[in-house]
PDB file of C-alpha atoms and ligand atoms in Angstrom:
ATOM      1  CA  MET L 371      26.422 141.918 125.915  1.00 67.00           C
ATOM      2  CA  ALA L 372      28.273 139.463 123.698  1.00 81.00           C
ATOM      3  CA  LEU L 373      31.981 138.898 124.480  1.00 90.00           C
ATOM      4  CA  GLN L 374      34.254 141.189 122.421  1.00 91.00           C
ATOM      5  CA  VAL L 375      37.318 139.383 121.079  1.00 95.00           C
ATOM      6  CA  SER L 376      39.969 140.606 118.669  1.00 97.00           C
ATOM      7  CA  GLU L 377      40.054 139.802 114.970  1.00 97.00           C
ATOM      8  CA  LYS L 378      43.400 138.076 115.673  1.00 98.00           C
ATOM      9  CA  LEU L 379      41.847 135.712 118.163  1.00 98.00           C
ATOM     10  CA  LYS L 380      38.900 135.047 115.910  1.00 97.00           C
ATOM     11  CA  SER L 381      41.312 134.153 113.075  1.00 97.00           C
ATOM     12  CA  LEU L 382      43.076 131.611 115.356  1.00 98.00           C
ATOM     13  CA  LEU L 383      39.892 129.807 116.357  1.00 97.00           C
ATOM     14  CA  CYS L 384      40.075 127.218 113.541  1.00 97.00           C
ATOM     15  CA  PRO L 385      40.755 123.451 113.859  1.00 97.00           C
ATOM     16  CA  SER L 386      44.341 123.598 112.530  1.00 97.00           C
ATOM     17  CA  THR L 387      45.664 125.977 115.206  1.00 98.00           C
ATOM     18  CA  ARG L 388      47.900 124.429 117.796  1.00 98.00           C
ATOM     19  CA  VAL L 389      46.306 125.271 121.101  1.00 98.00           C
ATOM     20  CA  VAL L 390      47.228 125.022 124.759  1.00 98.00           C
ATOM     21  CA  VAL L 391      44.826 125.750 127.625  1.00 99.00           C
ATOM     22  CA  PHE L 392      46.615 126.182 130.962  1.00 98.00           C
ATOM     23  CA  THR L 393      44.260 126.171 133.940  1.00 98.00           C
ATOM     24  CA  GLY L 394      44.303 126.981 137.616  1.00 98.00           C
ATOM     25  CA  ALA L 395      41.924 126.938 140.600  1.00 98.00           C
ATOM     26  CA  GLY L 396      39.742 129.795 139.190  1.00 98.00           C
ATOM     27  CA  VAL L 397      38.330 127.380 136.615  1.00 98.00           C
ATOM     28  CA  SER L 398      36.797 125.369 139.429  1.00 98.00           C
ATOM     29  CA  ALA L 399      35.632 128.407 141.464  1.00 98.00           C
ATOM     30  CA  GLU L 400      32.227 128.396 139.824  1.00 98.00           C
ATOM     31  CA  SER L 401      31.834 124.799 140.811  1.00 98.00           C
ATOM     32  CA  GLY L 402      32.150 125.877 144.425  1.00 98.00           C
ATOM     33  CA  ILE L 403      35.788 124.780 144.972  1.00 98.00           C
ATOM     34  CA  ALA L 404      37.809 127.399 146.840  1.00 97.00           C
ATOM     35  CA  THR L 405      40.870 128.924 145.143  1.00 98.00           C
ATOM     36  CA  PHE L 406      44.121 129.081 147.073  1.00 98.00           C
ATOM     37  CA  ARG L 407      44.999 132.820 147.117  1.00 96.00           C
ATOM     38  CA  GLY L 408      42.884 135.910 147.464  1.00 90.00           C
ATOM     39  CA  ALA L 409      40.275 136.949 150.037  1.00 88.00           C
ATOM     40  CA  GLN L 410      38.351 133.666 150.033  1.00 90.00           C
ATOM     41  CA  GLY L 411      41.401 131.496 149.340  1.00 96.00           C
ATOM     42  CA  ILE L 412      42.265 128.255 151.174  1.00 97.00           C
ATOM     43  CA  TRP L 413      45.556 129.707 152.414  1.00 96.00           C
ATOM     44  CA  LYS L 414      43.649 132.319 154.425  1.00 94.00           C
ATOM     45  CA  ASP L 415      42.448 129.557 156.784  1.00 94.00           C
ATOM     46  CA  PHE L 416      45.151 126.912 156.433  1.00 96.00           C
ATOM     47  CA  ARG L 417      48.867 127.588 156.516  1.00 96.00           C
ATOM     48  CA  VAL L 418      50.808 126.114 153.641  1.00 96.00           C
ATOM     49  CA  GLU L 419      53.491 125.014 156.037  1.00 97.00           C
ATOM     50  CA  ASP L 420      51.005 122.964 158.068  1.00 97.00           C
ATOM     51  CA  TYR L 421      49.256 121.144 155.212  1.00 98.00           C
ATOM     52  CA  ALA L 422      51.054 121.295 151.835  1.00 98.00           C
ATOM     53  CA  THR L 423      54.722 120.428 152.421  1.00 98.00           C
ATOM     54  CA  PRO L 424      56.511 117.050 152.878  1.00 97.00           C
ATOM     55  CA  ARG L 425      57.553 118.328 156.323  1.00 98.00           C
ATOM     56  CA  ALA L 426      53.914 118.926 157.340  1.00 98.00           C
ATOM     57  CA  PHE L 427      53.055 115.370 156.377  1.00 98.00           C
ATOM     58  CA  LEU L 428      56.014 113.901 158.352  1.00 97.00           C
ATOM     59  CA  ALA L 429      55.074 116.013 161.378  1.00 98.00           C
ATOM     60  CA  ASP L 430      51.373 115.213 161.419  1.00 98.00           C
ATOM     61  CA  PRO L 431      50.178 112.779 158.711  1.00 98.00           C
ATOM     62  CA  ARG L 432      46.774 112.398 160.401  1.00 98.00           C
ATOM     63  CA  LYS L 433      46.099 116.163 160.334  1.00 98.00           C
ATOM     64  CA  VAL L 434      47.075 116.373 156.682  1.00 98.00           C
ATOM     65  CA  TRP L 435      44.905 113.371 155.726  1.00 98.00           C
ATOM     66  CA  GLU L 436      41.882 114.859 157.526  1.00 98.00           C
ATOM     67  CA  TRP L 437      42.351 118.069 155.540  1.00 98.00           C
ATOM     68  CA  TYR L 438      42.585 116.101 152.229  1.00 98.00           C
ATOM     69  CA  ASN L 439      39.501 113.989 153.199  1.00 98.00           C
ATOM     70  CA  TRP L 440      37.564 117.254 153.811  1.00 98.00           C
ATOM     71  CA  ARG L 441      38.662 118.598 150.414  1.00 98.00           C
ATOM     72  CA  ARG L 442      37.810 115.277 148.692  1.00 98.00           C
ATOM     73  CA  THR L 443      34.303 115.452 150.185  1.00 98.00           C
ATOM     74  CA  LYS L 444      33.820 119.011 148.945  1.00 98.00           C
ATOM     75  CA  ILE L 445      34.994 118.037 145.442  1.00 98.00           C
ATOM     76  CA  LEU L 446      32.618 115.030 145.368  1.00 98.00           C
ATOM     77  CA  GLU L 447      29.709 117.463 146.099  1.00 98.00           C
ATOM     78  CA  ALA L 448      30.804 119.599 143.114  1.00 98.00           C
ATOM     79  CA  ASN L 449      30.239 119.258 139.408  1.00 98.00           C
ATOM     80  CA  PRO L 450      32.139 120.527 136.346  1.00 98.00           C
ATOM     81  CA  ASN L 451      30.885 123.963 135.282  1.00 99.00           C
ATOM     82  CA  PRO L 452      30.376 125.440 131.790  1.00 98.00           C
ATOM     83  CA  GLY L 453      34.086 126.484 131.714  1.00 98.00           C
ATOM     84  CA  HIS L 454      35.213 122.877 132.090  1.00 98.00           C
ATOM     85  CA  GLU L 455      32.661 121.766 129.529  1.00 98.00           C
ATOM     86  CA  ALA L 456      33.866 124.388 126.988  1.00 98.00           C
ATOM     87  CA  ILE L 457      37.468 123.144 127.409  1.00 98.00           C
ATOM     88  CA  CYS L 458      36.262 119.665 126.625  1.00 98.00           C
ATOM     89  CA  GLU L 459      34.721 121.038 123.439  1.00 98.00           C
ATOM     90  CA  PHE L 460      38.124 122.605 122.600  1.00 98.00           C
ATOM     91  CA  GLU L 461      39.697 119.157 122.813  1.00 98.00           C
ATOM     92  CA  ARG L 462      37.225 117.892 120.251  1.00 98.00           C
ATOM     93  CA  TYR L 463      37.560 120.832 117.933  1.00 98.00           C
ATOM     94  CA  PHE L 464      41.303 121.624 117.680  1.00 98.00           C
ATOM     95  CA  ARG L 465      43.360 118.873 116.050  1.00 98.00           C
ATOM     96  CA  GLU L 466      46.462 119.682 118.164  1.00 98.00           C
ATOM     97  CA  PHE L 467      45.214 120.494 121.592  1.00 98.00           C
ATOM     98  CA  THR L 468      46.868 120.222 124.985  1.00 98.00           C
ATOM     99  CA  LEU L 469      45.216 120.777 128.345  1.00 99.00           C
ATOM    100  CA  VAL L 470      47.732 121.583 131.101  1.00 99.00           C
ATOM    101  CA  THR L 471      46.226 121.935 134.568  1.00 99.00           C
ATOM    102  CA  GLN L 472      47.521 122.822 138.004  1.00 98.00           C
ATOM    103  CA  ASN L 473      44.281 121.572 139.474  1.00 98.00           C
ATOM    104  CA  VAL L 474      44.135 118.378 141.410  1.00 98.00           C
ATOM    105  CA  ASP L 475      40.290 118.081 141.706  1.00 98.00           C
ATOM    106  CA  GLY L 476      39.598 115.841 138.662  1.00 98.00           C
ATOM    107  CA  LEU L 477      36.846 118.124 137.333  1.00 98.00           C
ATOM    108  CA  HIS L 478      38.477 118.275 133.886  1.00 98.00           C
ATOM    109  CA  ASP L 479      38.355 114.473 133.776  1.00 98.00           C
ATOM    110  CA  ARG L 480      34.680 114.520 134.843  1.00 98.00           C
ATOM    111  CA  ALA L 481      33.922 117.108 132.100  1.00 98.00           C
ATOM    112  CA  GLY L 482      35.198 114.613 129.548  1.00 98.00           C
ATOM    113  CA  ASN L 483      38.812 115.733 128.596  1.00 98.00           C
ATOM    114  CA  GLN L 484      40.755 112.690 127.545  1.00 97.00           C
ATOM    115  CA  LYS L 485      44.306 113.899 127.744  1.00 96.00           C
ATOM    116  CA  ILE L 486      45.262 116.048 130.700  1.00 98.00           C
ATOM    117  CA  LEU L 487      48.756 117.074 131.806  1.00 99.00           C
ATOM    118  CA  LYS L 488      48.410 117.338 135.600  1.00 98.00           C
ATOM    119  CA  LEU L 489      51.349 119.352 136.796  1.00 99.00           C
ATOM    120  CA  HIS L 490      50.473 119.164 140.495  1.00 98.00           C
ATOM    121  CA  GLY L 491      49.146 115.551 140.675  1.00 98.00           C
ATOM    122  CA  ASP L 492      45.692 114.348 141.495  1.00 98.00           C
ATOM    123  CA  ILE L 493      43.816 114.482 144.840  1.00 98.00           C
ATOM    124  CA  TRP L 494      42.248 111.096 143.949  1.00 98.00           C
ATOM    125  CA  GLU L 495      45.590 109.388 143.810  1.00 98.00           C
ATOM    126  CA  THR L 496      47.080 107.816 146.931  1.00 98.00           C
ATOM    127  CA  ARG L 497      50.757 106.904 146.912  1.00 98.00           C
ATOM    128  CA  CYS L 498      53.081 105.008 149.286  1.00 98.00           C
ATOM    129  CA  ASN L 499      55.791 107.139 150.781  1.00 94.00           C
ATOM    130  CA  ARG L 500      58.109 104.121 150.839  1.00 96.00           C
ATOM    131  CA  CYS L 501      57.480 101.795 147.825  1.00 97.00           C
ATOM    132  CA  CYS L 502      55.555 104.300 145.553  1.00 94.00           C
ATOM    133  CA  LEU L 503      52.627 101.949 145.048  1.00 97.00           C
ATOM    134  CA  THR L 504      49.869 104.184 143.523  1.00 97.00           C
ATOM    135  CA  LEU L 505      46.124 103.728 144.099  1.00 97.00           C
ATOM    136  CA  ILE L 506      43.132 105.573 142.742  1.00 98.00           C
ATOM    137  CA  ASP L 507      40.417 106.427 145.250  1.00 98.00           C
ATOM    138  CA  GLN L 508      36.738 107.340 144.714  1.00 96.00           C
ATOM    139  CA  ALA L 509      36.042 108.941 148.053  1.00 98.00           C
ATOM    140  CA  ALA L 510      37.546 110.152 151.316  1.00 98.00           C
ATOM    141  CA  ARG L 511      39.877 107.618 153.055  1.00 98.00           C
ATOM    142  CA  ASP L 512      38.475 105.663 155.992  1.00 95.00           C
ATOM    143  CA  GLU L 513      40.221 105.255 159.343  1.00 96.00           C
ATOM    144  CA  PRO L 514      42.925 104.487 160.295  1.00 95.00           C
ATOM    145  CA  LEU L 515      44.551 107.709 159.208  1.00 98.00           C
ATOM    146  CA  PRO L 516      47.179 107.950 157.854  1.00 98.00           C
ATOM    147  CA  PRO L 517      46.342 104.810 155.769  1.00 97.00           C
ATOM    148  CA  ARG L 518      49.104 102.234 155.678  1.00 97.00           C
ATOM    149  CA  CYS L 519      50.603 100.360 152.698  1.00 97.00           C
ATOM    150  CA  SER L 520      51.183  96.640 152.875  1.00 97.00           C
ATOM    151  CA  CYS L 521      54.928  97.429 152.824  1.00 98.00           C
ATOM    152  CA  GLY L 522      54.512  99.295 156.128  1.00 96.00           C
ATOM    153  CA  GLY L 523      54.972 102.761 154.651  1.00 96.00           C
ATOM    154  CA  ASN L 524      52.479 105.609 155.125  1.00 97.00           C
ATOM    155  CA  LEU L 525      50.217 106.302 152.177  1.00 98.00           C
ATOM    156  CA  ARG L 526      50.001 109.969 151.156  1.00 98.00           C
ATOM    157  CA  PRO L 527      47.868 112.023 148.770  1.00 98.00           C
ATOM    158  CA  GLY L 528      49.266 111.945 145.193  1.00 98.00           C
ATOM    159  CA  VAL L 529      49.691 115.728 144.879  1.00 98.00           C
ATOM    160  CA  VAL L 530      52.738 117.887 144.513  1.00 98.00           C
ATOM    161  CA  TRP L 531      53.547 119.867 147.666  1.00 98.00           C
ATOM    162  CA  PHE L 532      55.806 122.891 147.980  1.00 98.00           C
ATOM    163  CA  GLY L 533      59.449 121.958 147.714  1.00 98.00           C
ATOM    164  CA  GLU L 534      58.656 118.772 145.712  1.00 98.00           C
ATOM    165  CA  VAL L 535      59.539 118.333 142.123  1.00 98.00           C
ATOM    166  CA  LEU L 536      56.829 118.245 139.518  1.00 98.00           C
ATOM    167  CA  PRO L 537      56.398 114.945 137.589  1.00 98.00           C
ATOM    168  CA  GLU L 538      59.315 115.432 135.112  1.00 98.00           C
ATOM    169  CA  ARG L 539      57.732 113.884 131.999  1.00 98.00           C
ATOM    170  CA  VAL L 540      54.449 115.731 132.538  1.00 98.00           C
ATOM    171  CA  TYR L 541      56.228 119.074 132.929  1.00 98.00           C
ATOM    172  CA  ASN L 542      58.417 118.410 129.850  1.00 98.00           C
ATOM    173  CA  GLN L 543      55.352 117.598 127.740  1.00 98.00           C
ATOM    174  CA  ALA L 544      53.663 120.762 128.955  1.00 99.00           C
ATOM    175  CA  ALA L 545      56.725 122.902 128.189  1.00 98.00           C
ATOM    176  CA  SER L 546      57.070 121.375 124.795  1.00 98.00           C
ATOM    177  CA  ALA L 547      53.360 122.041 124.011  1.00 98.00           C
ATOM    178  CA  ALA L 548      53.734 125.630 125.261  1.00 98.00           C
ATOM    179  CA  GLU L 549      56.790 126.163 122.961  1.00 98.00           C
ATOM    180  CA  LYS L 550      54.858 124.887 119.965  1.00 98.00           C
ATOM    181  CA  ALA L 551      51.526 126.512 120.646  1.00 98.00           C
ATOM    182  CA  GLN L 552      50.147 129.161 118.249  1.00 98.00           C
ATOM    183  CA  LEU L 553      47.391 130.067 120.752  1.00 98.00           C
ATOM    184  CA  PHE L 554      47.891 129.797 124.523  1.00 98.00           C
ATOM    185  CA  PHE L 555      45.040 130.404 127.002  1.00 98.00           C
ATOM    186  CA  THR L 556      45.928 130.969 130.641  1.00 98.00           C
ATOM    187  CA  VAL L 557      42.740 130.571 132.597  1.00 98.00           C
ATOM    188  CA  GLY L 558      41.911 131.124 136.259  1.00 98.00           C
ATOM    189  CA  THR L 559      45.400 131.036 137.618  1.00 98.00           C
ATOM    190  CA  SER L 560      47.316 133.644 139.637  1.00 97.00           C
ATOM    191  CA  ALA L 561      50.500 132.293 137.931  1.00 97.00           C
ATOM    192  CA  GLU L 562      52.385 132.695 141.177  1.00 97.00           C
ATOM    193  CA  VAL L 563      53.505 129.099 141.617  1.00 98.00           C
ATOM    194  CA  TYR L 564      56.620 127.926 139.761  1.00 98.00           C
ATOM    195  CA  PRO L 565      57.655 126.178 137.579  1.00 98.00           C
ATOM    196  CA  ALA L 566      54.057 126.036 136.221  1.00 98.00           C
ATOM    197  CA  ALA L 567      53.957 129.830 136.042  1.00 97.00           C
ATOM    198  CA  PHE L 568      56.839 129.796 133.481  1.00 97.00           C
ATOM    199  CA  LEU L 569      54.565 128.228 130.853  1.00 98.00           C
ATOM    200  CA  PRO L 570      52.669 131.348 129.610  1.00 98.00           C
ATOM    201  CA  SER L 571      55.885 133.281 129.139  1.00 97.00           C
ATOM    202  CA  LEU L 572      57.544 130.335 127.486  1.00 98.00           C
ATOM    203  CA  ALA L 573      54.661 130.233 124.999  1.00 98.00           C
ATOM    204  CA  LYS L 574      54.922 133.975 124.431  1.00 98.00           C
ATOM    205  CA  GLN L 575      58.733 133.835 123.868  1.00 98.00           C
ATOM    206  CA  ASN L 576      58.094 131.231 121.218  1.00 98.00           C
ATOM    207  CA  GLY L 577      55.614 133.311 119.287  1.00 98.00           C
ATOM    208  CA  SER L 578      52.329 132.138 120.706  1.00 98.00           C
ATOM    209  CA  TYR L 579      49.307 134.450 120.904  1.00 98.00           C
ATOM    210  CA  VAL L 580      48.630 134.523 124.690  1.00 98.00           C
ATOM    211  CA  VAL L 581      45.163 135.142 125.999  1.00 98.00           C
ATOM    212  CA  GLU L 582      44.445 135.499 129.704  1.00 98.00           C
ATOM    213  CA  ILE L 583      41.047 134.750 131.115  1.00 98.00           C
ATOM    214  CA  ASN L 584      40.610 135.787 134.765  1.00 98.00           C
ATOM    215  CA  VAL L 585      38.305 137.755 136.981  1.00 97.00           C
ATOM    216  CA  GLU L 586      41.236 140.109 137.593  1.00 97.00           C
ATOM    217  CA  ARG L 587      44.608 141.154 136.105  1.00 94.00           C
ATOM    218  CA  THR L 588      47.478 138.852 137.115  1.00 94.00           C
ATOM    219  CA  SER L 589      51.233 139.054 136.489  1.00 91.00           C
ATOM    220  CA  SER L 590      50.620 137.185 133.197  1.00 90.00           C
ATOM    221  CA  ALA L 591      48.685 140.193 132.005  1.00 90.00           C
ATOM    222  CA  ASP L 592      51.976 142.081 131.541  1.00 89.00           C
ATOM    223  CA  TYR L 593      52.799 140.012 128.454  1.00 90.00           C
ATOM    224  CA  ALA L 594      49.481 138.562 127.435  1.00 97.00           C
ATOM    225  CA  ASP L 595      48.296 139.665 124.009  1.00 98.00           C
ATOM    226  CA  GLU L 596      44.679 139.801 125.036  1.00 98.00           C
ATOM    227  CA  LEU L 597      42.939 139.988 128.394  1.00 97.00           C
ATOM    228  CA  LEU L 598      39.424 138.711 128.802  1.00 97.00           C
ATOM    229  CA  ILE L 599      38.292 139.843 132.205  1.00 97.00           C
ATOM    230  CA  GLY L 600      35.424 137.797 133.653  1.00 97.00           C
ATOM    231  CA  LYS L 601      34.461 134.382 134.919  1.00 98.00           C
ATOM    232  CA  SER L 602      35.903 131.465 132.931  1.00 98.00           C
ATOM    233  CA  GLY L 603      32.492 129.740 133.178  1.00 98.00           C
ATOM    234  CA  GLU L 604      30.995 132.563 131.205  1.00 98.00           C
ATOM    235  CA  ILE L 605      33.831 133.569 128.888  1.00 98.00           C
ATOM    236  CA  LEU L 606      34.916 130.126 127.637  1.00 98.00           C
ATOM    237  CA  PRO L 607      31.397 129.137 126.451  1.00 97.00           C
ATOM    238  CA  GLU L 608      31.207 132.468 124.651  1.00 97.00           C
ATOM    239  CA  ILE L 609      34.459 131.692 122.822  1.00 97.00           C
ATOM    240  CA  LEU L 610      32.910 128.466 121.634  1.00 96.00           C
ATOM    241  CA  LEU L 611      30.465 130.635 119.641  1.00 95.00           C
ATOM    242  CA  TYR L 612      33.420 131.902 117.481  1.00 95.00           C
ATOM    243  CA  LEU L 613      34.682 128.428 116.555  1.00 93.00           C
ATOM    244  CA  THR L 614      34.186 127.842 112.821  1.00 73.00           C
ATOM    245  CA  GLY L 615      33.176 124.747 110.961  1.00 58.00           C
TER     246      GLY L 615
HETATM  247  C1  BJW R 878      38.973 133.089 138.437  1.00 57.84           C
HETATM  248  C2  BJW R 878      37.644 132.822 138.845  1.00 57.84           C
HETATM  249  C3  BJW R 878      36.718 132.580 137.854  1.00 57.84           C
HETATM  250  C4  BJW R 878      38.876 133.119 140.612  1.00 57.84           C
HETATM  251  N1  BJW R 878      37.049 132.632 136.588  1.00 57.84           N
HETATM  252  N2  BJW R 878      39.314 133.138 137.179  1.00 57.84           N
HETATM  253  C5  BJW R 878      60.932 130.025 141.028  1.00 57.84           C
HETATM  254  C6  BJW R 878      60.730 131.233 141.571  1.00 57.84           C
HETATM  255  C7  BJW R 878      60.130 131.451 142.800  1.00 57.84           C
HETATM  256  C8  BJW R 878      59.798 130.312 143.605  1.00 57.84           C
HETATM  257  C9  BJW R 878      60.005 129.066 143.096  1.00 57.84           C
HETATM  258  C10 BJW R 878      60.553 128.914 141.863  1.00 57.84           C
HETATM  259  N3  BJW R 878      60.637 127.598 141.629  1.00 57.84           N
HETATM  260  C11 BJW R 878      60.157 126.926 142.690  1.00 57.84           C
HETATM  261  C12 BJW R 878      59.784 127.814 143.604  1.00 57.84           C
HETATM  262  C13 BJW R 878      59.178 127.392 144.939  1.00 57.84           C
HETATM  263  C14 BJW R 878      57.684 127.088 144.859  1.00 57.84           C
HETATM  264  C15 BJW R 878      56.921 128.372 144.421  1.00 57.84           C
HETATM  265  O1  BJW R 878      56.533 128.526 143.329  1.00 57.84           O
HETATM  266  N4  BJW R 878      56.719 129.265 145.321  1.00 57.84           N
HETATM  267  C16 BJW R 878      56.023 130.543 144.989  1.00 57.84           C
HETATM  268  C17 BJW R 878      54.648 130.533 145.693  1.00 57.84           C
HETATM  269  C18 BJW R 878      56.869 131.626 145.429  1.00 57.84           C
HETATM  270  N5  BJW R 878      57.486 125.992 143.932  1.00 57.84           N
HETATM  271  C19 BJW R 878      57.514 124.707 144.306  1.00 57.84           C
HETATM  272  O2  BJW R 878      57.843 124.338 145.464  1.00 57.84           O
HETATM  273  C20 BJW R 878      57.177 123.618 143.268  1.00 57.84           C
HETATM  274  N6  BJW R 878      58.217 122.687 143.241  1.00 57.84           N
HETATM  275  C21 BJW R 878      59.426 122.973 142.665  1.00 57.84           C
HETATM  276  O3  BJW R 878      59.669 124.040 142.195  1.00 57.84           O
HETATM  277  O4  BJW R 878      60.313 121.925 142.688  1.00 57.84           O
HETATM  278  C22 BJW R 878      61.676 122.167 142.347  1.00 57.84           C
HETATM  279  C23 BJW R 878      62.459 122.364 143.628  1.00 57.84           C
HETATM  280  C24 BJW R 878      62.354 121.437 144.627  1.00 57.84           C
HETATM  281  C25 BJW R 878      63.054 121.539 145.790  1.00 57.84           C
HETATM  282  C26 BJW R 878      63.819 122.668 145.986  1.00 57.84           C
HETATM  283  C27 BJW R 878      63.941 123.651 144.958  1.00 57.84           C
HETATM  284  C28 BJW R 878      63.192 123.480 143.753  1.00 57.84           C
HETATM  285  C29 BJW R 878      55.969 122.854 143.693  1.00 57.84           C
HETATM  286  C30 BJW R 878      54.721 123.635 143.712  1.00 57.84           C
HETATM  287  C31 BJW R 878      53.523 122.771 144.203  1.00 57.84           C
HETATM  288  C32 BJW R 878      52.255 123.651 144.341  1.00 57.84           C
HETATM  289  N7  BJW R 878      51.302 122.854 145.028  1.00 57.84           N
HETATM  290  C33 BJW R 878      49.930 123.398 145.234  1.00 57.84           C
HETATM  291  C34 BJW R 878      49.186 122.399 146.145  1.00 57.84           C
HETATM  292  C35 BJW R 878      48.751 121.195 145.364  1.00 57.84           C
HETATM  293  C36 BJW R 878      48.161 120.154 146.206  1.00 57.84           C
HETATM  294  C37 BJW R 878      46.842 120.552 146.759  1.00 57.84           C
HETATM  295  O5  BJW R 878      45.948 121.108 146.163  1.00 57.84           O
HETATM  296  O6  BJW R 878      46.631 120.224 147.936  1.00 57.84           O
HETATM  297  O7  BJW R 878      49.254 123.579 143.982  1.00 57.84           O
HETATM  298  S1  BJW R 878      49.967 125.059 145.911  1.00 57.84           S
HETATM  299  C38 BJW R 878      48.529 125.588 145.019  1.00 57.84           C
HETATM  300  O8  BJW R 878      48.958 126.685 144.091  1.00 57.84           O
HETATM  301  C39 BJW R 878      48.121 124.438 144.114  1.00 57.84           C
HETATM  302  C40 BJW R 878      47.851 125.147 142.811  1.00 57.84           C
HETATM  303  O9  BJW R 878      47.873 124.233 141.739  1.00 57.84           O
HETATM  304  C41 BJW R 878      48.868 126.229 142.743  1.00 57.84           C
HETATM  305  C42 BJW R 878      48.554 127.364 141.804  1.00 57.84           C
HETATM  306  O10 BJW R 878      47.427 128.080 142.242  1.00 57.84           O
HETATM  307  P1  BJW R 878      46.386 128.593 141.206  1.00 57.84           P
HETATM  308  O11 BJW R 878      45.729 127.521 140.563  1.00 57.84           O
HETATM  309  O12 BJW R 878      46.968 129.661 140.378  1.00 57.84           O
HETATM  310  O13 BJW R 878      45.255 129.262 142.227  1.00 57.84           O
HETATM  311  P2  BJW R 878      45.240 130.719 142.895  1.00 57.84           P
HETATM  312  O14 BJW R 878      44.287 130.591 144.045  1.00 57.84           O
HETATM  313  O15 BJW R 878      46.554 131.192 143.165  1.00 57.84           O
HETATM  314  O16 BJW R 878      44.608 131.633 141.749  1.00 57.84           O
HETATM  315  C43 BJW R 878      43.268 131.526 141.332  1.00 57.84           C
HETATM  316  C44 BJW R 878      43.052 132.520 140.183  1.00 57.84           C
HETATM  317  O17 BJW R 878      41.758 132.333 139.709  1.00 57.84           O
HETATM  318  C45 BJW R 878      43.124 133.946 140.671  1.00 57.84           C
HETATM  319  O18 BJW R 878      43.981 134.706 139.802  1.00 57.84           O
HETATM  320  C46 BJW R 878      41.702 134.512 140.620  1.00 57.84           C
HETATM  321  O19 BJW R 878      41.608 135.856 140.249  1.00 57.84           O
HETATM  322  C47 BJW R 878      41.129 133.608 139.537  1.00 57.84           C
HETATM  323  N8  BJW R 878      39.677 133.373 139.566  1.00 57.84           N
HETATM  324  N9  BJW R 878      37.600 132.911 140.198  1.00 57.84           N
HETATM  325  C48 BJW R 878      38.378 132.977 136.263  1.00 57.84           C
HETATM  326  N10 BJW R 878      35.397 132.317 138.131  1.00 57.84           N
HETATM  327 ZN1   ZN R 879      54.356 100.703 150.149  1.00 57.84          ZN
END
């Protein structure tokens, strides 16, 4: 059956609407990348404290790198899905469009989005703990692990761990886009991790029409104007059918 969307949402699907799409791990689930929370989530098998904090990296950088290498390999085996592709079409269609993602997998880049605000960094970046030199990798890192920078510091994955601040400029740009948005999609995120999770409510407080796309209700559903329950790889392509012109 065709997706049912409100008249209000249909009226907003025109090129002049200011749109933000805010994504989380659920968008990549149909590409075969595990989400973090829930029954099949990464945190069921790997404790946050052992892999995704600065303290974990200091305690055992080799273990953390082996985990990121495993995740990099999984991501290389995956491809963008129809949800990523639809979001790329949105960027082409809406004149003022902002993609804000919590995902580090690079699948939005591979789908073709040109401008992406990455709140939690990028798994393909490698950064020196000491001198902040940043490199872009194409694959898992070879031995020795942890890799070393020429300055003698340890290189680390360029992602944002718990207890670390988000890249300030990126977050400010995302917050500003959320404040100005007329239509805000929150897609495939549990909206449990802050400060990213403030964005949908920030948009709502500033008058945006908030649409949640998720396989289940999340805490964002309490204030979303419209809930589209289902897989993002199915719902987003159906929304494309309503774009005019
Ligand atoms: C589908 C689907 C399909 C499935 N279609 N949908 C304010 C209040 C409370 C706590 C805090 C606060 N401010 C800060 C905190 C602490 C902390 C935090 O938020 N803790 C909470 C968990 C309680 N935040 C931080 O530490 C952040 N830093 C910070 O605040 O700095 C300031 C500061 C510093 C020092 C002291 C004090 C303050 C940093 C957060 C970094 C998060 N990093 C991670 C790991 C990234 C690297 C990596 O990948 O290795 O980011 S954690 C992980 O969660 C990852 C994600 O980006 C993030 C969000 O997860 P996401 O994307 O929502 O995934 P899931 O799995 O949760 O949800 C998937 C959803 O998809 C589900 O809803 C499914 O139903 C759905 N779904 N299939 C559609 N096919
Ligand atoms: Zn260095």
